């Protein structure tokens, strides 16, 4: 396996809502409402070099967005709804135990999606007409616009069922309180909610509400990909909406491992990635990487930025279709898998990041690890408990919270309405309170 590991891989999400002073190794680009580039006010940028990596994330950030762990962000569960494909509870009222790919008894399973016959895929050399290839794929693409707290962001999605199931990256919808989906070719917009997601694979399936009769993408076999094979990357570049941007390139490496970070201590390792030199932009996350036949062979998720304020990347990474279909088909079958979350999860109502000792000293706190709260949703569980910005959450439901990832894991383990003990530290000392987690309308 070829491996690219660098702790400087970041999502392009700014941290303008952070307490005074930088709380992350770097602050990323910010974009204004009309996709106008607006320089943030970070510390002096490092010299441009190949060691600086950025996640091409939920895309164009129209205002300050606080990157948060799965389940820990502002409004995480608000864009979710109970889905009838979730695993059915056992007779004792408890959900079925997670047994990897063990099949639960879903109430309404969907048929699996299969890739096209590898023999029908396109030539492995030469160049492609990006516009002609995109014309085959665009009808089944959507722009995704989300609300996270008081901010907005944009990404890309791919329609996988005529009734409006949409494939995208988990990080495109992570922390969203609302999701709006616009079909590229018709311009018609729909509200959407999360059916299920797998943060470990950065894959999510969302449902357009009231949709029917939609065209769908066709998957190709990523196992048939070869280095040098021409491909086209397509997405909602810079969140401009309308006709997607399509760029031609080729596969430059296979089976790559990368570590992507949002800053604030949250990072994830993604394995088996397809690397390409097709240029991508913020907003392309969730978009397809397609072969000459217009078949989706991977999903765009990350890219290298050459320099502090780069807005595009020609070293891009995409999740292979084999991985995508494994996760999607488990979701469609309602299979029980510890990595997959169906429907609602608990909602605590904070935006947070991992605390580090330097920041702890700056804020005069007595702890050096935990989830540093940066904003609190008025009327939410955290606000009602008295948790305020610059507090540090250290325990949820008996689980120690040493990082933003721990907070996300602890909150996701509970459902709306659950009463959970939360411990936090602020400048006045240590506090513990029992909070009632919110949900879709909580």
Tab-separated table of C-alpha atoms in Angstrom, residues 18-383:
chain	number	residue	atom	x	y	z
A	18	UNK	CA	-12.729	31.176	17.627
A	19	UNK	CA	-11.707	33.023	20.781
A	20	UNK	CA	-9.138	35.737	20.175
A	21	UNK	CA	-5.954	34.187	18.861
A	22	UNK	CA	-5.374	31.154	16.716
A	23	UNK	CA	-6.653	27.865	18.130
A	24	UNK	CA	-5.547	25.720	15.216
A	25	UNK	CA	-2.350	25.268	13.210
A	26	UNK	CA	-3.814	27.322	10.393
A	27	UNK	CA	-7.011	29.080	9.419
A	28	UNK	CA	-8.323	28.243	5.999
A	29	UNK	CA	-9.838	30.276	3.201
A	30	UNK	CA	-13.186	32.024	3.543
A	31	UNK	CA	-15.612	33.006	0.815
A	32	UNK	CA	-18.249	35.723	0.725
A	33	UNK	CA	-21.917	35.307	-0.251
A	34	UNK	CA	-21.195	35.682	-3.960
A	35	UNK	CA	-18.203	33.326	-3.814
A	36	UNK	CA	-15.927	36.359	-3.582
A	37	UNK	CA	-12.674	35.497	-1.874
A	38	UNK	CA	-12.290	37.299	1.430
A	39	UNK	CA	-8.975	37.074	3.275
A	40	UNK	CA	-9.291	36.034	6.918
A	41	UNK	CA	-7.116	37.433	9.656
A	42	UNK	CA	-4.906	34.523	10.678
A	43	UNK	CA	-1.360	34.567	11.975
A	44	UNK	CA	1.398	34.947	9.404
A	45	UNK	CA	1.023	32.142	6.824
A	46	UNK	CA	3.733	29.543	6.428
A	47	UNK	CA	5.835	29.473	3.297
A	48	UNK	CA	4.059	27.590	0.473
A	49	UNK	CA	5.285	24.042	0.047
A	50	UNK	CA	4.035	20.570	-0.716
A	51	UNK	CA	3.645	19.700	2.966
A	52	UNK	CA	0.604	21.976	3.347
A	53	UNK	CA	-2.595	20.042	2.695
A	54	UNK	CA	-6.201	21.120	2.814
A	55	UNK	CA	-9.418	19.156	2.872
A	56	UNK	CA	-11.670	20.304	0.055
A	57	UNK	CA	-14.541	20.187	2.452
A	58	UNK	CA	-18.182	21.142	2.745
A	59	UNK	CA	-17.012	23.538	0.232
A	60	UNK	CA	-17.594	27.196	-0.051
A	61	UNK	CA	-17.976	28.591	3.428
A	62	UNK	CA	-20.265	31.580	3.130
A	63	UNK	CA	-19.664	32.635	6.729
A	64	UNK	CA	-17.587	31.422	9.615
A	65	UNK	CA	-18.143	27.711	10.192
A	66	UNK	CA	-16.768	25.900	13.211
A	67	UNK	CA	-15.618	22.465	12.208
A	68	UNK	CA	-16.950	19.942	14.727
A	69	UNK	CA	-16.791	16.234	15.400
A	70	UNK	CA	-19.579	14.056	14.142
A	71	UNK	CA	-22.513	14.561	16.442
A	72	UNK	CA	-20.933	17.369	18.424
A	73	UNK	CA	-21.560	20.288	16.136
A	74	UNK	CA	-24.249	22.918	16.325
A	75	UNK	CA	-27.524	21.480	15.093
A	76	UNK	CA	-26.140	18.028	14.289
A	77	UNK	CA	-29.435	16.199	14.513
A	78	UNK	CA	-31.709	18.940	13.238
A	79	UNK	CA	-31.303	17.888	9.614
A	80	UNK	CA	-32.022	14.261	10.477
A	81	UNK	CA	-35.237	12.301	10.510
A	82	UNK	CA	-36.148	8.800	11.585
A	83	UNK	CA	-35.777	6.534	8.559
A	84	UNK	CA	-37.669	3.291	8.161
A	85	UNK	CA	-34.575	1.488	6.950
A	86	UNK	CA	-32.839	1.769	10.306
A	87	UNK	CA	-32.288	-1.546	12.115
A	88	UNK	CA	-35.371	-2.653	14.015
A	89	UNK	CA	-35.244	-2.855	17.811
A	90	UNK	CA	-35.114	-6.281	19.388
A	91	UNK	CA	-37.970	-7.601	21.499
A	92	UNK	CA	-36.354	-6.249	24.658
A	93	UNK	CA	-36.678	-2.749	23.265
A	94	UNK	CA	-32.944	-2.409	22.668
A	95	UNK	CA	-31.415	-1.850	19.228
A	96	UNK	CA	-29.717	-4.874	17.683
A	97	UNK	CA	-26.105	-5.346	18.687
A	98	UNK	CA	-23.594	-4.098	16.143
A	99	UNK	CA	-22.043	-7.156	14.535
A	100	UNK	CA	-20.169	-5.692	11.589
A	101	UNK	CA	-22.085	-6.710	8.483
A	102	UNK	CA	-24.700	-8.717	10.364
A	103	UNK	CA	-28.074	-8.024	8.762
A	104	UNK	CA	-30.839	-6.649	10.944
A	105	UNK	CA	-34.452	-6.926	9.790
A	106	UNK	CA	-35.059	-3.588	8.055
A	107	UNK	CA	-38.637	-2.435	7.721
A	108	UNK	CA	-38.205	-1.290	4.137
A	109	UNK	CA	-34.899	-2.442	2.592
A	110	UNK	CA	-33.833	-1.108	-0.784
A	111	UNK	CA	-32.249	-3.175	-3.519
A	112	UNK	CA	-28.439	-2.986	-3.722
A	113	UNK	CA	-26.662	-0.836	-6.278
A	114	UNK	CA	-24.121	-2.639	-8.446
A	115	UNK	CA	-21.354	-1.230	-10.631
A	116	UNK	CA	-21.362	-1.654	-14.382
A	117	UNK	CA	-19.576	-4.652	-15.829
A	118	UNK	CA	-15.844	-3.833	-15.645
A	119	UNK	CA	-15.575	-4.969	-19.244
A	120	UNK	CA	-17.823	-2.124	-20.322
A	121	UNK	CA	-15.612	0.614	-18.909
A	122	UNK	CA	-13.734	3.042	-21.082
A	123	UNK	CA	-10.207	3.008	-22.540
A	124	UNK	CA	-7.357	3.400	-20.058
A	125	UNK	CA	-5.313	5.915	-22.032
A	126	UNK	CA	-5.709	9.132	-23.980
A	127	UNK	CA	-7.593	12.293	-23.037
A	128	UNK	CA	-11.265	13.002	-22.438
A	129	UNK	CA	-13.671	15.727	-23.509
A	130	UNK	CA	-14.656	16.926	-20.041
A	131	UNK	CA	-17.743	18.800	-21.240
A	132	UNK	CA	-19.068	15.812	-23.194
A	133	UNK	CA	-18.512	13.464	-20.254
A	134	UNK	CA	-20.117	15.905	-17.828
A	135	UNK	CA	-23.196	16.147	-20.053
A	136	UNK	CA	-23.844	12.454	-19.342
A	137	UNK	CA	-23.516	12.909	-15.579
A	138	UNK	CA	-24.889	16.386	-14.810
A	139	UNK	CA	-28.601	15.412	-14.856
A	140	UNK	CA	-28.011	13.224	-11.797
A	141	UNK	CA	-26.004	15.817	-9.810
A	142	UNK	CA	-27.226	18.218	-7.135
A	143	UNK	CA	-25.892	21.247	-5.316
A	144	UNK	CA	-26.052	20.860	-1.539
A	145	UNK	CA	-26.388	23.941	0.655
A	146	UNK	CA	-26.346	23.539	4.426
A	147	UNK	CA	-26.824	25.662	7.498
A	148	UNK	CA	-24.499	25.121	10.455
A	149	UNK	CA	-25.459	27.333	13.352
A	150	UNK	CA	-25.752	30.792	11.787
A	151	UNK	CA	-23.434	29.951	8.889
A	152	UNK	CA	-23.858	28.357	5.497
A	153	UNK	CA	-21.756	26.052	3.328
A	154	UNK	CA	-22.037	24.305	-0.027
A	155	UNK	CA	-21.053	20.966	-1.558
A	156	UNK	CA	-22.062	18.442	-4.199
A	157	UNK	CA	-24.252	15.330	-4.270
A	158	UNK	CA	-25.079	12.454	-6.622
A	159	UNK	CA	-28.613	11.083	-7.063
A	160	UNK	CA	-28.650	7.311	-6.529
A	161	UNK	CA	-32.397	6.602	-6.635
A	162	UNK	CA	-35.265	8.049	-8.653
A	163	UNK	CA	-37.032	8.839	-5.371
A	164	UNK	CA	-34.294	11.245	-4.302
A	165	UNK	CA	-31.609	9.421	-2.347
A	166	UNK	CA	-28.384	11.411	-2.657
A	167	UNK	CA	-24.802	10.293	-2.059
A	168	UNK	CA	-22.334	12.813	-0.647
A	169	UNK	CA	-19.436	13.131	1.810
A	170	UNK	CA	-20.249	12.999	5.493
A	171	UNK	CA	-18.256	16.188	6.008
A	172	UNK	CA	-20.543	18.030	3.575
A	173	UNK	CA	-23.561	17.572	5.866
A	174	UNK	CA	-21.798	17.128	9.224
A	175	UNK	CA	-23.185	19.535	11.818
A	176	UNK	CA	-25.936	20.848	9.549
A	177	UNK	CA	-29.225	22.165	10.930
A	178	UNK	CA	-30.819	22.373	7.481
A	179	UNK	CA	-30.002	20.803	4.124
A	180	UNK	CA	-31.242	22.233	0.826
A	181	UNK	CA	-30.670	20.269	-2.371
A	182	UNK	CA	-30.992	21.734	-5.878
A	183	UNK	CA	-31.121	19.506	-8.962
A	184	UNK	CA	-28.532	20.885	-11.354
A	185	UNK	CA	-30.424	20.435	-14.633
A	186	UNK	CA	-33.882	21.587	-13.515
A	187	UNK	CA	-32.999	24.119	-10.840
A	188	UNK	CA	-35.703	22.670	-8.575
A	189	UNK	CA	-34.876	22.731	-4.879
A	190	UNK	CA	-35.871	20.300	-2.133
A	191	UNK	CA	-35.409	20.140	1.600
A	192	UNK	CA	-33.446	17.059	2.632
A	193	UNK	CA	-32.559	15.068	5.721
A	194	UNK	CA	-29.878	12.533	6.558
A	195	UNK	CA	-30.863	8.880	6.111
A	196	UNK	CA	-27.591	7.540	7.494
A	197	UNK	CA	-23.865	8.185	7.462
A	198	UNK	CA	-20.516	6.553	8.065
A	199	UNK	CA	-18.068	9.217	9.309
A	200	UNK	CA	-15.165	6.729	9.270
A	201	UNK	CA	-15.548	6.400	5.499
A	202	UNK	CA	-16.694	10.023	4.994
A	203	UNK	CA	-19.872	8.801	3.278
A	204	UNK	CA	-23.465	9.950	3.814
A	205	UNK	CA	-26.815	9.251	2.167
A	206	UNK	CA	-29.460	11.969	2.378
A	207	UNK	CA	-33.093	12.011	1.216
A	208	UNK	CA	-34.688	14.757	-0.878
A	209	UNK	CA	-38.202	15.251	0.469
A	210	UNK	CA	-41.038	14.866	-2.034
A	211	UNK	CA	-38.793	13.949	-4.964
A	212	UNK	CA	-39.679	11.398	-7.644
A	213	UNK	CA	-38.837	10.451	-11.220
A	214	UNK	CA	-35.225	11.630	-10.987
A	215	UNK	CA	-32.300	10.452	-13.152
A	216	UNK	CA	-29.542	8.544	-11.344
A	217	UNK	CA	-25.813	8.161	-11.703
A	218	UNK	CA	-24.203	4.945	-12.970
A	219	UNK	CA	-21.329	3.441	-11.011
A	220	UNK	CA	-18.248	1.964	-12.627
A	221	UNK	CA	-15.884	-0.502	-11.001
A	222	UNK	CA	-13.007	1.157	-9.163
A	223	UNK	CA	-11.205	-2.190	-9.211
A	224	UNK	CA	-10.769	-1.697	-12.961
A	225	UNK	CA	-8.937	1.635	-12.534
A	226	UNK	CA	-5.295	1.862	-13.582
A	227	UNK	CA	-2.678	4.547	-13.127
A	228	UNK	CA	-2.746	6.794	-16.175
A	229	UNK	CA	-6.421	6.177	-16.921
A	230	UNK	CA	-8.216	9.401	-17.950
A	231	UNK	CA	-10.954	10.653	-15.629
A	232	UNK	CA	-13.112	13.758	-15.161
A	233	UNK	CA	-13.821	15.478	-11.813
A	234	UNK	CA	-17.193	17.243	-11.558
A	235	UNK	CA	-18.575	19.413	-8.768
A	236	UNK	CA	-20.142	22.591	-7.418
A	237	UNK	CA	-16.876	24.526	-7.626
A	238	UNK	CA	-16.729	27.459	-5.186
A	239	UNK	CA	-20.405	26.884	-4.369
A	240	UNK	CA	-21.525	28.937	-7.361
A	241	UNK	CA	-24.335	26.518	-8.206
A	242	UNK	CA	-25.692	26.103	-11.704
A	243	UNK	CA	-23.730	24.121	-14.273
A	244	UNK	CA	-21.039	22.084	-12.466
A	245	UNK	CA	-17.357	22.583	-13.172
A	246	UNK	CA	-15.785	19.636	-15.026
A	247	UNK	CA	-12.024	19.115	-15.361
A	248	UNK	CA	-10.146	16.340	-17.123
A	249	UNK	CA	-7.161	14.556	-15.653
A	250	UNK	CA	-5.879	11.082	-15.027
A	251	UNK	CA	-5.449	8.607	-12.195
A	252	UNK	CA	-2.015	9.242	-10.706
A	253	UNK	CA	-2.018	6.681	-7.858
A	254	UNK	CA	-4.228	4.040	-6.270
A	255	UNK	CA	-4.768	2.679	-2.761
A	256	UNK	CA	-3.545	5.829	-1.031
A	257	UNK	CA	-3.852	6.493	2.717
A	258	UNK	CA	-4.207	10.105	3.843
A	259	UNK	CA	-4.799	11.855	7.156
A	260	UNK	CA	-7.194	14.771	6.747
A	261	UNK	CA	-7.649	17.390	9.441
A	262	UNK	CA	-10.087	20.237	9.962
A	263	UNK	CA	-7.855	21.875	12.520
A	264	UNK	CA	-8.955	22.037	16.124
A	265	UNK	CA	-7.597	18.548	16.702
A	266	UNK	CA	-10.132	16.664	14.570
A	267	UNK	CA	-8.644	14.436	11.896
A	268	UNK	CA	-9.486	11.240	10.107
A	269	UNK	CA	-7.532	8.618	8.222
A	270	UNK	CA	-8.999	7.534	4.896
A	271	UNK	CA	-7.705	4.409	3.198
A	272	UNK	CA	-7.750	3.043	-0.332
A	273	UNK	CA	-8.099	6.484	-1.916
A	274	UNK	CA	-7.850	7.186	-5.646
A	275	UNK	CA	-5.430	10.015	-6.449
A	276	UNK	CA	-5.900	12.180	-9.548
A	277	UNK	CA	-4.458	15.310	-11.121
A	278	UNK	CA	-7.883	16.560	-12.239
A	279	UNK	CA	-8.260	20.022	-10.694
A	280	UNK	CA	-10.810	20.372	-7.880
A	281	UNK	CA	-12.127	23.332	-5.862
A	282	UNK	CA	-13.840	23.877	-2.519
A	283	UNK	CA	-17.450	22.873	-3.100
A	284	UNK	CA	-16.520	19.795	-5.170
A	285	UNK	CA	-16.718	17.492	-2.133
A	286	UNK	CA	-19.296	14.780	-2.759
A	287	UNK	CA	-18.940	15.178	-6.513
A	288	UNK	CA	-18.105	12.338	-8.898
A	289	UNK	CA	-14.844	11.251	-10.455
A	290	UNK	CA	-15.978	9.572	-13.680
A	291	UNK	CA	-14.460	7.532	-16.496
A	292	UNK	CA	-14.901	8.033	-20.233
A	293	UNK	CA	-18.237	6.202	-20.160
A	294	UNK	CA	-19.630	8.641	-17.606
A	295	UNK	CA	-19.550	6.032	-14.850
A	296	UNK	CA	-18.742	7.149	-11.307
A	297	UNK	CA	-15.562	5.403	-10.190
A	298	UNK	CA	-14.915	7.501	-7.068
A	299	UNK	CA	-16.207	10.456	-4.995
A	300	UNK	CA	-14.126	13.611	-4.501
A	301	UNK	CA	-13.233	14.234	-0.862
A	302	UNK	CA	-9.825	15.922	-0.344
A	303	UNK	CA	-7.050	17.807	-2.102
A	304	UNK	CA	-3.609	19.316	-1.695
A	305	UNK	CA	-3.375	23.099	-1.602
A	306	UNK	CA	-0.027	24.543	-2.671
A	307	UNK	CA	0.225	27.482	-0.318
A	308	UNK	CA	-1.848	29.119	2.364
A	309	UNK	CA	-4.508	30.732	0.173
A	310	UNK	CA	-4.862	28.228	-2.631
A	311	UNK	CA	-8.439	27.782	-3.808
A	312	UNK	CA	-7.912	24.814	-6.102
A	313	UNK	CA	-5.880	21.637	-6.143
A	314	UNK	CA	-4.520	19.387	-8.867
A	315	UNK	CA	-3.559	16.700	-6.360
A	316	UNK	CA	-6.960	15.340	-5.413
A	317	UNK	CA	-8.215	12.284	-3.545
A	318	UNK	CA	-11.458	10.414	-4.029
A	319	UNK	CA	-13.225	7.520	-2.304
A	320	UNK	CA	-13.354	4.498	-4.669
A	321	UNK	CA	-16.731	3.217	-5.840
A	322	UNK	CA	-16.086	-0.172	-4.219
A	323	UNK	CA	-15.980	1.481	-0.791
A	324	UNK	CA	-18.946	3.713	-1.582
A	325	UNK	CA	-21.177	0.840	-2.668
A	326	UNK	CA	-20.279	-1.287	0.339
A	327	UNK	CA	-21.463	1.477	2.686
A	328	UNK	CA	-24.439	2.576	0.577
A	329	UNK	CA	-25.762	-0.961	0.180
A	330	UNK	CA	-25.450	-1.603	3.922
A	331	UNK	CA	-27.491	1.550	4.510
A	332	UNK	CA	-30.086	0.581	1.893
A	333	UNK	CA	-30.413	-2.859	3.504
A	334	UNK	CA	-30.665	-1.409	7.030
A	335	UNK	CA	-27.716	-3.478	8.165
A	336	UNK	CA	-26.370	-3.055	11.668
A	337	UNK	CA	-22.847	-1.661	11.560
A	338	UNK	CA	-21.120	0.195	14.415
A	339	UNK	CA	-19.750	2.762	11.951
A	340	UNK	CA	-23.172	3.683	10.534
A	341	UNK	CA	-25.634	6.020	12.246
A	342	UNK	CA	-29.263	5.941	11.121
A	343	UNK	CA	-31.759	8.726	11.635
A	344	UNK	CA	-31.662	10.843	14.744
A	345	UNK	CA	-28.802	11.152	17.159
A	346	UNK	CA	-28.585	13.253	20.291
A	347	UNK	CA	-27.997	16.994	19.960
A	348	UNK	CA	-26.196	18.955	22.649
A	349	UNK	CA	-26.087	22.342	20.917
A	350	UNK	CA	-22.456	23.422	20.856
A	351	UNK	CA	-19.718	24.072	18.374
A	352	UNK	CA	-16.413	22.917	19.818
A	353	UNK	CA	-12.814	21.992	19.113
A	354	UNK	CA	-10.050	20.059	20.840
A	355	UNK	CA	-8.395	21.981	23.672
A	356	UNK	CA	-4.620	22.147	23.699
A	357	UNK	CA	-2.388	23.109	26.651
A	358	UNK	CA	-1.336	26.419	25.122
A	359	UNK	CA	-4.913	27.619	24.710
A	360	UNK	CA	-5.822	26.274	28.144
A	361	UNK	CA	-3.073	28.461	29.630
A	362	UNK	CA	-4.242	31.483	27.623
A	363	UNK	CA	-7.764	31.071	28.982
A	364	UNK	CA	-6.652	30.360	32.545
A	365	UNK	CA	-8.251	26.925	32.687
A	366	UNK	CA	-7.355	24.149	35.130
A	367	UNK	CA	-7.518	21.390	32.477
A	368	UNK	CA	-5.330	20.788	29.430
A	369	UNK	CA	-7.565	18.445	27.427
A	370	UNK	CA	-11.223	18.249	26.480
A	371	UNK	CA	-13.635	19.827	24.001
A	372	UNK	CA	-13.365	23.615	24.048
A	373	UNK	CA	-16.807	25.174	23.469
A	374	UNK	CA	-16.699	28.012	20.968
A	375	UNK	CA	-20.399	28.773	20.618
A	376	UNK	CA	-23.632	27.611	22.205
A	377	UNK	CA	-27.075	27.358	20.605
A	378	UNK	CA	-29.581	29.456	22.585
A	379	UNK	CA	-32.184	27.227	24.195
A	380	UNK	CA	-30.206	24.055	23.498
A	381	UNK	CA	-29.197	21.398	26.007
A	382	UNK	CA	-25.793	22.942	26.711
A	383	UNK	CA	-27.175	26.458	27.093
